[in-house]
CSV table of C-alpha atoms in Angstrom, one decimal:
chain,number,residue,atom,x,y,z
A,269,MET,CA,43.0,-0.5,-13.8
A,270,GLN,CA,43.3,2.7,-11.8
A,271,ALA,CA,42.2,4.7,-14.7
A,272,ALA,CA,39.2,2.5,-15.4
A,273,ARG,CA,38.1,2.8,-11.8
A,274,ARG,CA,38.5,6.6,-11.8
A,275,TYR,CA,36.5,6.7,-15.1
A,276,PHE,CA,33.8,4.5,-13.7
A,277,LYS,CA,33.5,6.6,-10.6
A,278,SER,CA,33.2,9.8,-12.6
A,279,PHE,CA,30.7,8.2,-14.9
A,280,ALA,CA,28.6,6.9,-11.9
A,281,SER,CA,28.6,10.3,-10.1
A,282,GLY,CA,27.8,12.1,-13.3
A,283,PHE,CA,25.0,9.7,-13.9
A,284,VAL,CA,23.6,10.1,-10.4
A,285,VAL,CA,23.5,13.8,-10.9
A,286,ALA,CA,22.3,13.8,-14.5
A,287,VAL,CA,19.2,11.6,-13.9
A,288,PRO,CA,17.5,13.7,-11.3
A,289,VAL,CA,18.4,16.9,-13.1
A,290,THR,CA,16.9,15.6,-16.3
A,291,VAL,CA,13.9,14.1,-14.6
A,292,THR,CA,13.2,17.3,-12.7
A,293,PHE,CA,13.5,19.3,-16.0
A,294,LEU,CA,11.1,17.0,-17.8
A,295,ASP,CA,8.6,17.0,-15.0
A,296,TYR,CA,8.7,20.7,-14.2
A,297,VAL,CA,9.6,22.5,-17.4
A,298,GLY,CA,8.6,20.3,-20.3
A,299,TYR,CA,9.4,17.7,-22.9
A,300,VAL,CA,8.8,16.7,-26.4
A,301,ALA,CA,6.3,14.1,-27.6
A,302,ARG,CA,4.9,12.6,-30.8
A,303,VAL,CA,1.2,12.9,-31.3
A,304,GLU,CA,-0.6,9.6,-32.0
A,305,GLY,CA,-4.0,9.2,-33.5
A,306,ALA,CA,-6.4,11.3,-35.6
A,307,SER,CA,-8.6,12.8,-32.9
A,308,MET,CA,-7.1,16.3,-33.3
A,309,GLN,CA,-7.2,16.4,-37.1
A,310,PRO,CA,-6.8,18.5,-39.1
A,311,PHE,CA,-4.9,20.6,-36.6
A,312,LEU,CA,-2.5,17.9,-35.5
A,313,ASN,CA,-1.4,14.9,-37.6
A,314,PRO,CA,-3.3,16.1,-40.8
A,315,GLU,CA,-4.2,13.4,-43.2
A,316,ASP,CA,-2.1,14.6,-46.1
A,317,ARG,CA,1.1,13.9,-44.2
A,318,SER,CA,2.7,10.5,-43.5
A,319,PHE,CA,4.6,11.6,-40.4
A,320,ASN,CA,3.1,12.2,-37.0
A,321,ASP,CA,3.5,15.7,-35.5
A,322,VAL,CA,5.9,16.2,-32.7
A,323,VAL,CA,4.9,18.8,-30.1
A,324,LEU,CA,6.5,20.6,-27.2
A,325,LEU,CA,4.6,19.9,-24.0
A,326,ASN,CA,4.9,22.7,-21.5
A,327,ARG,CA,4.6,21.3,-17.9
A,328,TRP,CA,5.4,24.6,-16.2
A,329,SER,CA,2.4,26.4,-17.6
A,330,VAL,CA,0.0,24.0,-16.0
A,331,ARG,CA,1.7,23.7,-12.6
A,332,ASN,CA,-1.2,25.6,-11.0
A,333,PHE,CA,-3.8,23.9,-13.2
A,334,LYS,CA,-4.6,27.1,-15.0
A,335,VAL,CA,-5.8,26.3,-18.5
A,336,ASN,CA,-7.6,28.5,-21.0
A,337,ARG,CA,-10.4,27.9,-23.4
A,338,GLY,CA,-8.9,27.0,-26.7
A,339,ASP,CA,-5.7,25.5,-25.3
A,340,VAL,CA,-4.4,22.2,-26.6
A,341,VAL,CA,-3.5,20.1,-23.6
A,342,SER,CA,-2.3,16.6,-22.8
A,343,LEU,CA,-4.1,14.9,-19.9
A,344,ALA,CA,-4.5,11.5,-18.3
A,345,SER,CA,-7.6,9.8,-19.8
A,346,PRO,CA,-10.5,9.5,-17.3
A,347,ARG,CA,-11.1,6.0,-18.6
A,348,ASP,CA,-7.5,4.8,-18.0
A,349,PRO,CA,-5.0,6.9,-15.9
A,350,GLU,CA,-2.0,5.4,-17.7
A,351,GLN,CA,-3.1,6.6,-21.1
A,352,ARG,CA,-2.3,10.2,-22.2
A,353,ILE,CA,-4.7,11.9,-24.6
A,354,ILE,CA,-4.3,15.2,-26.3
A,355,LYS,CA,-7.4,17.4,-26.7
A,356,ARG,CA,-8.6,21.0,-26.9
A,357,VAL,CA,-10.1,22.8,-23.9
A,358,ILE,CA,-13.6,23.9,-24.9
A,359,ALA,CA,-15.1,25.0,-21.6
A,360,LEU,CA,-14.0,25.7,-18.0
A,361,GLU,CA,-15.7,25.3,-14.6
A,362,GLY,CA,-19.0,27.2,-14.4
A,363,ASP,CA,-19.4,27.3,-18.2
A,364,THR,CA,-22.5,25.9,-19.9
A,365,VAL,CA,-21.5,23.8,-22.9
A,366,ARG,CA,-23.6,22.3,-25.6
A,367,HIS,CA,-23.1,18.6,-25.6
A,368,THR,CA,-22.8,17.2,-29.2
A,369,PHE,CA,-24.2,13.7,-29.6
A,370,LYS,CA,-21.9,11.7,-31.7
A,371,MET,CA,-21.7,7.9,-31.5
A,372,PRO,CA,-24.6,5.5,-31.2
A,373,GLY,CA,-24.5,4.0,-27.8
A,374,THR,CA,-22.9,7.1,-26.3
A,375,ARG,CA,-24.5,7.4,-22.9
A,376,THR,CA,-25.9,10.9,-22.8
A,377,TYR,CA,-27.2,13.4,-20.4
A,378,LYS,CA,-30.9,14.1,-20.3
A,379,ASN,CA,-30.3,17.6,-21.6
A,380,ARG,CA,-28.3,18.9,-24.5
A,381,TYR,CA,-26.6,21.5,-22.3
A,382,VAL,CA,-24.2,20.7,-19.4
A,383,ARG,CA,-22.9,22.9,-16.6
A,384,VAL,CA,-19.2,22.2,-16.1
A,385,PRO,CA,-18.7,21.6,-12.3
A,386,SER,CA,-16.0,23.2,-10.2
A,387,GLY,CA,-12.6,21.6,-10.5
A,388,HIS,CA,-13.5,20.2,-14.0
A,389,PHE,CA,-13.2,21.2,-17.6
A,390,TRP,CA,-14.6,20.1,-21.0
A,391,VAL,CA,-12.3,18.8,-23.7
A,392,GLU,CA,-12.8,17.8,-27.3
A,393,GLY,CA,-10.8,16.5,-30.2
A,394,ASP,CA,-11.0,18.7,-33.3
A,395,ASN,CA,-11.9,15.7,-35.3
A,396,PHE,CA,-15.6,15.4,-34.8
A,397,GLY,CA,-16.7,11.8,-35.0
A,398,HIS,CA,-13.2,10.4,-34.3
A,399,SER,CA,-12.6,11.5,-30.8
A,400,LEU,CA,-13.3,10.0,-27.5
A,401,ASP,CA,-13.7,13.1,-25.4
A,402,SER,CA,-16.0,15.0,-23.0
A,403,ASN,CA,-18.9,14.3,-25.4
A,404,PHE,CA,-18.4,10.7,-24.4
A,405,PHE,CA,-17.1,10.8,-20.8
A,406,GLY,CA,-18.4,14.1,-19.6
A,407,PRO,CA,-16.6,16.9,-17.8
A,408,VAL,CA,-13.0,15.9,-16.7
A,409,SER,CA,-11.2,16.7,-13.5
A,410,VAL,CA,-8.7,19.4,-14.1
A,411,GLY,CA,-6.3,17.5,-11.8
A,412,LEU,CA,-5.8,15.1,-14.7
A,413,VAL,CA,-4.2,17.8,-16.9
A,414,HIS,CA,-0.6,17.0,-17.6
A,415,ALA,CA,0.8,19.7,-20.0
A,416,ARG,CA,-0.1,22.4,-22.5
A,417,ALA,CA,1.1,21.8,-26.1
A,418,SER,CA,2.8,25.0,-26.8
A,419,HIS,CA,4.5,24.4,-30.2
A,420,ILE,CA,4.5,22.0,-33.1
A,421,LEU,CA,8.2,21.2,-33.5
A,422,TRP,CA,8.2,18.7,-36.3
A,423,PRO,CA,8.0,18.4,-39.3
A,424,PRO,CA,9.9,21.6,-40.0
A,425,GLN,CA,7.3,22.8,-42.5
A,426,ARG,CA,4.7,22.8,-39.7
A,427,TRP,CA,6.8,24.5,-37.1
A,428,GLN,CA,4.5,26.9,-35.2
A,429,ARG,CA,3.5,28.2,-31.9
A,430,ILE,CA,0.1,26.8,-30.8
A,431,GLU,CA,-2.2,29.7,-29.9
A,432,PRO,CA,-5.4,29.1,-28.0
A,433,SER,CA,-8.3,29.0,-30.4
A,434,LEU,CA,-11.8,27.6,-30.3
A,435,PRO,CA,-13.7,26.2,-33.4
A,436,THR,CA,-16.3,28.7,-34.5
A,437,ASP,CA,-19.2,26.4,-33.4
A,438,ARG,CA,-17.7,25.8,-30.0
A,439,ARG,CA,-17.5,29.4,-28.8
A,440,PRO,CA,-18.9,30.1,-25.3
A,441,LEU,CA,-22.6,30.8,-25.1
A,442,ASP,CA,-23.7,34.3,-24.3
A,443,GLN,CA,-25.3,34.9,-20.9
A,444,GLU,CA,-28.7,35.7,-22.4
A,445,THR,CA,-28.8,32.3,-24.0
A,446,ILE,CA,-27.7,30.6,-20.9
A,447,ASP,CA,-30.3,32.3,-18.7
A,448,HIS,CA,-33.0,31.3,-21.3
A,449,LEU,CA,-31.8,27.6,-21.2
A,450,GLU,CA,-31.8,27.6,-17.5
A,451,GLU,CA,-35.4,28.9,-17.3
A,452,GLN,CA,-36.4,26.0,-19.6
A,453,GLY,CA,-34.6,23.5,-17.3
A,454,ALA,CA,-32.5,22.5,-20.3
A,455,VAL,CA,-29.2,22.5,-18.5
A,456,THR,CA,-27.9,19.4,-16.7
A,457,VAL,CA,-25.8,20.2,-13.6
A,458,PRO,CA,-23.9,17.0,-13.0
A,459,LYS,CA,-23.3,15.6,-9.5
A,460,THR,CA,-20.1,17.1,-8.0
B,204,MET,CA,38.0,37.1,-1.6
B,205,GLN,CA,39.3,34.1,-3.4
B,206,ALA,CA,38.1,31.8,-0.7
B,207,ALA,CA,34.7,33.4,-0.7
B,208,ARG,CA,34.3,32.9,-4.4
B,209,ARG,CA,35.4,29.3,-4.2
B,210,TYR,CA,33.0,28.8,-1.3
B,211,PHE,CA,30.1,30.4,-3.3
B,212,LYS,CA,30.9,28.3,-6.3
B,213,SER,CA,30.9,25.1,-4.3
B,214,PHE,CA,27.7,26.1,-2.6
B,215,ALA,CA,26.0,26.9,-5.9
B,216,SER,CA,27.0,23.7,-7.6
B,217,GLY,CA,26.0,21.7,-4.6
B,218,PHE,CA,22.7,23.5,-4.6
B,219,VAL,CA,22.1,22.9,-8.3
B,220,VAL,CA,22.6,19.2,-7.7
B,221,ALA,CA,20.8,18.9,-4.4
B,222,VAL,CA,17.5,20.5,-5.6
B,223,PRO,CA,16.8,18.1,-8.5
B,224,VAL,CA,18.0,15.1,-6.5
B,225,THR,CA,15.7,16.0,-3.6
B,226,VAL,CA,12.8,16.9,-5.9
B,227,THR,CA,13.1,13.6,-7.8
B,228,PHE,CA,13.2,11.7,-4.5
B,229,LEU,CA,10.0,13.5,-3.2
B,230,ASP,CA,8.2,13.0,-6.5
B,231,TYR,CA,9.1,9.4,-7.2
B,232,VAL,CA,9.8,7.8,-3.8
B,233,GLY,CA,7.8,9.7,-1.2
B,234,TYR,CA,7.6,12.3,1.5
B,235,VAL,CA,6.2,13.2,4.8
B,236,ALA,CA,3.0,15.2,5.4
B,237,ARG,CA,0.8,16.4,8.3
B,238,VAL,CA,-2.8,15.3,8.1
B,239,GLU,CA,-5.3,18.2,8.4
B,240,GLY,CA,-9.0,17.8,9.3
B,241,ALA,CA,-11.3,15.3,10.8
B,242,SER,CA,-12.5,13.4,7.8
B,243,MET,CA,-10.5,10.3,8.6
B,244,GLN,CA,-11.3,10.1,12.3
B,245,PRO,CA,-10.9,8.0,14.3
B,246,PHE,CA,-8.1,6.4,12.3
B,247,LEU,CA,-6.2,9.6,11.7
B,248,ASN,CA,-6.2,12.7,13.9
B,249,PRO,CA,-8.3,11.1,16.6
B,250,GLU,CA,-10.2,13.5,18.8
B,251,ASP,CA,-8.5,12.7,22.0
B,252,ARG,CA,-5.2,14.1,20.7
B,253,SER,CA,-4.2,17.7,20.3
B,254,PHE,CA,-1.6,17.1,17.6
B,255,ASN,CA,-2.2,16.2,14.0
B,256,ASP,CA,-0.8,12.9,12.7
B,257,VAL,CA,2.1,12.9,10.4
B,258,VAL,CA,2.1,10.2,7.7
B,259,LEU,CA,4.6,8.9,5.2
B,260,LEU,CA,3.2,9.2,1.7
B,261,ASN,CA,4.5,6.6,-0.7
B,262,ARG,CA,4.6,7.9,-4.3
B,263,TRP,CA,6.4,4.9,-5.7
B,264,SER,CA,3.6,2.5,-4.9
B,265,VAL,CA,1.1,4.5,-6.9
B,266,ARG,CA,3.3,5.2,-10.0
B,267,ASN,CA,1.2,2.7,-12.0
B,268,PHE,CA,-2.1,3.9,-10.4
B,269,LYS,CA,-2.6,0.5,-8.8
B,270,VAL,CA,-4.5,1.0,-5.6
B,271,ASN,CA,-6.3,-1.6,-3.4
B,272,ARG,CA,-9.6,-1.5,-1.6
B,273,GLY,CA,-8.9,-0.4,2.0
B,274,ASP,CA,-5.8,1.7,1.1
B,275,VAL,CA,-5.5,5.2,2.6
B,276,VAL,CA,-4.5,7.5,-0.2
B,277,SER,CA,-3.9,11.1,-0.9
B,278,LEU,CA,-5.4,12.5,-4.1
B,279,ALA,CA,-6.2,15.8,-5.8
B,280,SER,CA,-9.7,16.9,-4.9
B,281,PRO,CA,-12.0,16.5,-7.9
B,282,ARG,CA,-13.6,19.8,-6.8
B,283,ASP,CA,-10.3,21.7,-6.7
B,284,PRO,CA,-7.1,20.3,-8.3
B,285,GLU,CA,-4.8,22.3,-6.0
B,286,GLN,CA,-6.3,20.8,-2.9
B,287,ARG,CA,-5.0,17.5,-1.6
B,288,ILE,CA,-7.4,15.2,0.4
B,289,ILE,CA,-6.7,12.0,2.2
B,290,LYS,CA,-9.4,9.3,2.1
B,291,ARG,CA,-9.8,5.5,2.1
B,292,VAL,CA,-10.3,3.5,-1.1
B,293,ILE,CA,-13.7,1.7,-0.8
B,294,ALA,CA,-14.3,0.4,-4.3
B,295,LEU,CA,-12.5,0.0,-7.6
B,296,GLU,CA,-13.5,0.2,-11.3
B,297,GLY,CA,-16.2,-2.4,-12.0
B,298,ASP,CA,-17.3,-2.6,-8.4
B,299,THR,CA,-20.9,-1.9,-7.3
B,300,VAL,CA,-20.9,0.3,-4.2
B,301,ARG,CA,-23.7,1.3,-1.9
B,302,HIS,CA,-24.0,5.1,-1.9
B,303,THR,CA,-24.6,6.4,1.6
B,304,PHE,CA,-26.8,9.5,1.7
B,305,LYS,CA,-25.4,11.9,4.2
B,306,MET,CA,-25.9,15.6,4.0
B,307,PRO,CA,-29.1,17.5,3.1
B,308,GLY,CA,-28.6,19.0,-0.3
B,309,THR,CA,-26.2,16.3,-1.4
B,310,ARG,CA,-26.9,15.8,-5.1
B,311,THR,CA,-27.7,12.1,-5.3
B,312,TYR,CA,-27.9,9.4,-7.9
B,313,LYS,CA,-31.4,8.0,-8.7
B,314,ASN,CA,-30.4,4.6,-7.3
B,315,ARG,CA,-28.8,3.7,-4.0
B,316,TYR,CA,-26.1,1.6,-5.8
B,317,VAL,CA,-23.5,2.9,-8.2
B,318,ARG,CA,-21.3,1.0,-10.7
B,319,VAL,CA,-17.7,2.5,-10.5
B,320,PRO,CA,-16.7,3.3,-14.1
B,321,SER,CA,-13.4,2.2,-15.7
B,322,GLY,CA,-10.5,4.4,-14.7
B,323,HIS,CA,-12.3,5.5,-11.5
B,324,PHE,CA,-12.5,4.6,-7.9
B,325,TRP,CA,-14.7,5.3,-4.9
B,326,VAL,CA,-13.2,7.0,-1.8
B,327,GLU,CA,-14.6,7.8,1.6
B,328,GLY,CA,-13.4,9.4,4.8
B,329,ASP,CA,-13.7,7.2,7.8
B,330,ASN,CA,-15.6,9.9,9.6
B,331,PHE,CA,-19.1,9.4,8.3
B,332,ARG,CA,-20.6,12.7,9.2
B,333,HIS,CA,-17.6,14.9,8.4
B,334,SER,CA,-16.2,13.9,5.1
B,335,LEU,CA,-16.7,15.4,1.6
B,336,ASP,CA,-16.0,12.3,-0.5
B,337,SER,CA,-17.4,10.1,-3.2
B,338,ASN,CA,-20.7,10.1,-1.4
B,339,PHE,CA,-20.8,13.8,-2.4
B,340,PHE,CA,-18.9,14.0,-5.7
B,341,GLY,CA,-19.3,10.5,-7.0
B,342,PRO,CA,-16.6,8.2,-8.5
B,343,VAL,CA,-13.2,9.8,-8.8
B,344,SER,CA,-10.7,9.5,-11.7
B,345,VAL,CA,-7.8,7.3,-10.6
B,346,GLY,CA,-5.5,9.7,-12.4
B,347,LEU,CA,-6.0,12.1,-9.4
B,348,VAL,CA,-4.4,9.7,-6.9
B,349,HIS,CA,-1.1,11.1,-5.6
B,350,ALA,CA,0.3,8.8,-3.0
B,351,ARG,CA,-0.5,5.9,-0.6
B,352,ALA,CA,-0.2,6.7,3.1
B,353,SER,CA,2.0,3.8,4.3
B,354,HIS,CA,2.8,4.7,7.9
B,355,ILE,CA,1.8,7.0,10.7
B,356,LEU,CA,5.2,8.5,11.8
B,357,TRP,CA,4.1,10.9,14.5
B,358,PRO,CA,3.3,11.1,17.3
B,359,PRO,CA,5.6,8.3,18.4
B,360,GLN,CA,2.9,6.5,20.4
B,361,ARG,CA,0.9,6.2,17.2
B,362,TRP,CA,3.7,4.9,15.1
B,363,GLN,CA,2.4,2.1,12.9
B,364,ARG,CA,2.3,0.7,9.4
B,365,ILE,CA,-1.0,1.5,7.7
B,366,GLU,CA,-2.6,-1.8,6.5
B,367,PRO,CA,-5.4,-1.8,3.9
B,368,SER,CA,-8.6,-2.3,5.8
B,369,LEU,CA,-12.3,-1.7,5.0
B,370,PRO,CA,-14.9,-0.7,7.6
B,371,THR,CA,-17.2,-3.7,8.2
B,372,ASP,CA,-20.2,-2.0,6.6
B,373,ARG,CA,-18.2,-1.0,3.5
B,374,ARG,CA,-17.1,-4.5,2.4
B,375,PRO,CA,-17.6,-5.4,-1.3
B,376,LEU,CA,-21.0,-6.8,-2.1
B,377,ASP,CA,-21.2,-10.5,-3.1
B,378,GLN,CA,-22.0,-11.3,-6.7
B,379,GLU,CA,-25.5,-12.7,-5.9
B,380,THR,CA,-26.5,-9.5,-4.3
B,381,ILE,CA,-25.2,-7.5,-7.3
B,382,ASP,CA,-27.0,-9.7,-9.8
B,383,HIS,CA,-30.2,-9.3,-7.8
B,384,LEU,CA,-29.8,-5.5,-7.7
B,385,GLU,CA,-29.1,-5.3,-11.4
B,386,GLU,CA,-32.2,-7.3,-12.2
B,387,GLN,CA,-34.2,-4.8,-10.2
B,388,GLY,CA,-32.6,-1.9,-12.1
B,389,ALA,CA,-31.3,-0.6,-8.9
B,390,VAL,CA,-27.7,0.1,-10.0
B,391,THR,CA,-26.8,3.4,-11.6
B,392,VAL,CA,-24.0,3.2,-14.2
B,393,PRO,CA,-22.7,6.7,-14.5
B,394,LYS,CA,-21.7,8.3,-17.9
B,395,THR,CA,-18.1,7.4,-18.7
């Protein structure tokens, strides 16, 4: 009886310590998550595999909300804050991004080009046509970013560090093109 | 020397435990903060006082992103994710809210009425003339909400529980009015 109580006390105090330590680590350093869905194909969850990728999500690297073009990030969906989505960062605040019309019924801006407002960024899934992203819901508040996907951890054949990289057709526009578009009034600057 | 080492070891292990426990508490339960600025006058930081109010910010109550009309909440600013702002929740997703034009140069919607998109809410400072809020930057992603201000803790004369309450001129519109406005095409439904 004495031994059981001692054991229980040790267990309880270990538990009371371990939970906050673990939670703090997961919140401030990072954790591991399985990627669901096809919106980042072929980079994540490619079709020829039957297992979903598992990625390392780095929380520490986004603690100051500094993200780079080409990063793969997890963020709270602007359409539902309890849902996490994983997308690629295409453009940052101040950038001019070409809006790619995708789905019939997508509410669109008047112009094809959009200026990303301060405090926002533009995200897209690599899988054109199968991704609900900024092409659908516009620029997203950077405050919604949750973590940067730094590595693919599983399956072992796909183990790699994830480097920031933009698709060739999504590179930033050069300043001359931007000036030209602005003169034509072809750039939408959204409210905010 | 031995005593110093033992002391240091106790201190270090206490510290290693105390930091995560405290951080977890602050992140998941709540903490105390001083209110800066005049945007919530006269409710917070009223002009006749020289001290700023100190409020209790309840993190636990917003863990599922459930907020109510009339709540006073702290959120990451959509214009700068590192800045925290404190505002009142005026409208939730699906609501139709009357947009009040305030400052010259405020970029405005075509219509006076705005439908709050899913996953968003509409926040305003009580101080009509001195608040940068949804009247300026439009509906805000609920994912940016950080905490609900549940109590004013300081100064002692102002100690009170903060109850959800809407200004009389910011109450929700009745359905008949909304239907009428929709027929007139007077409601803007923003992209998202």
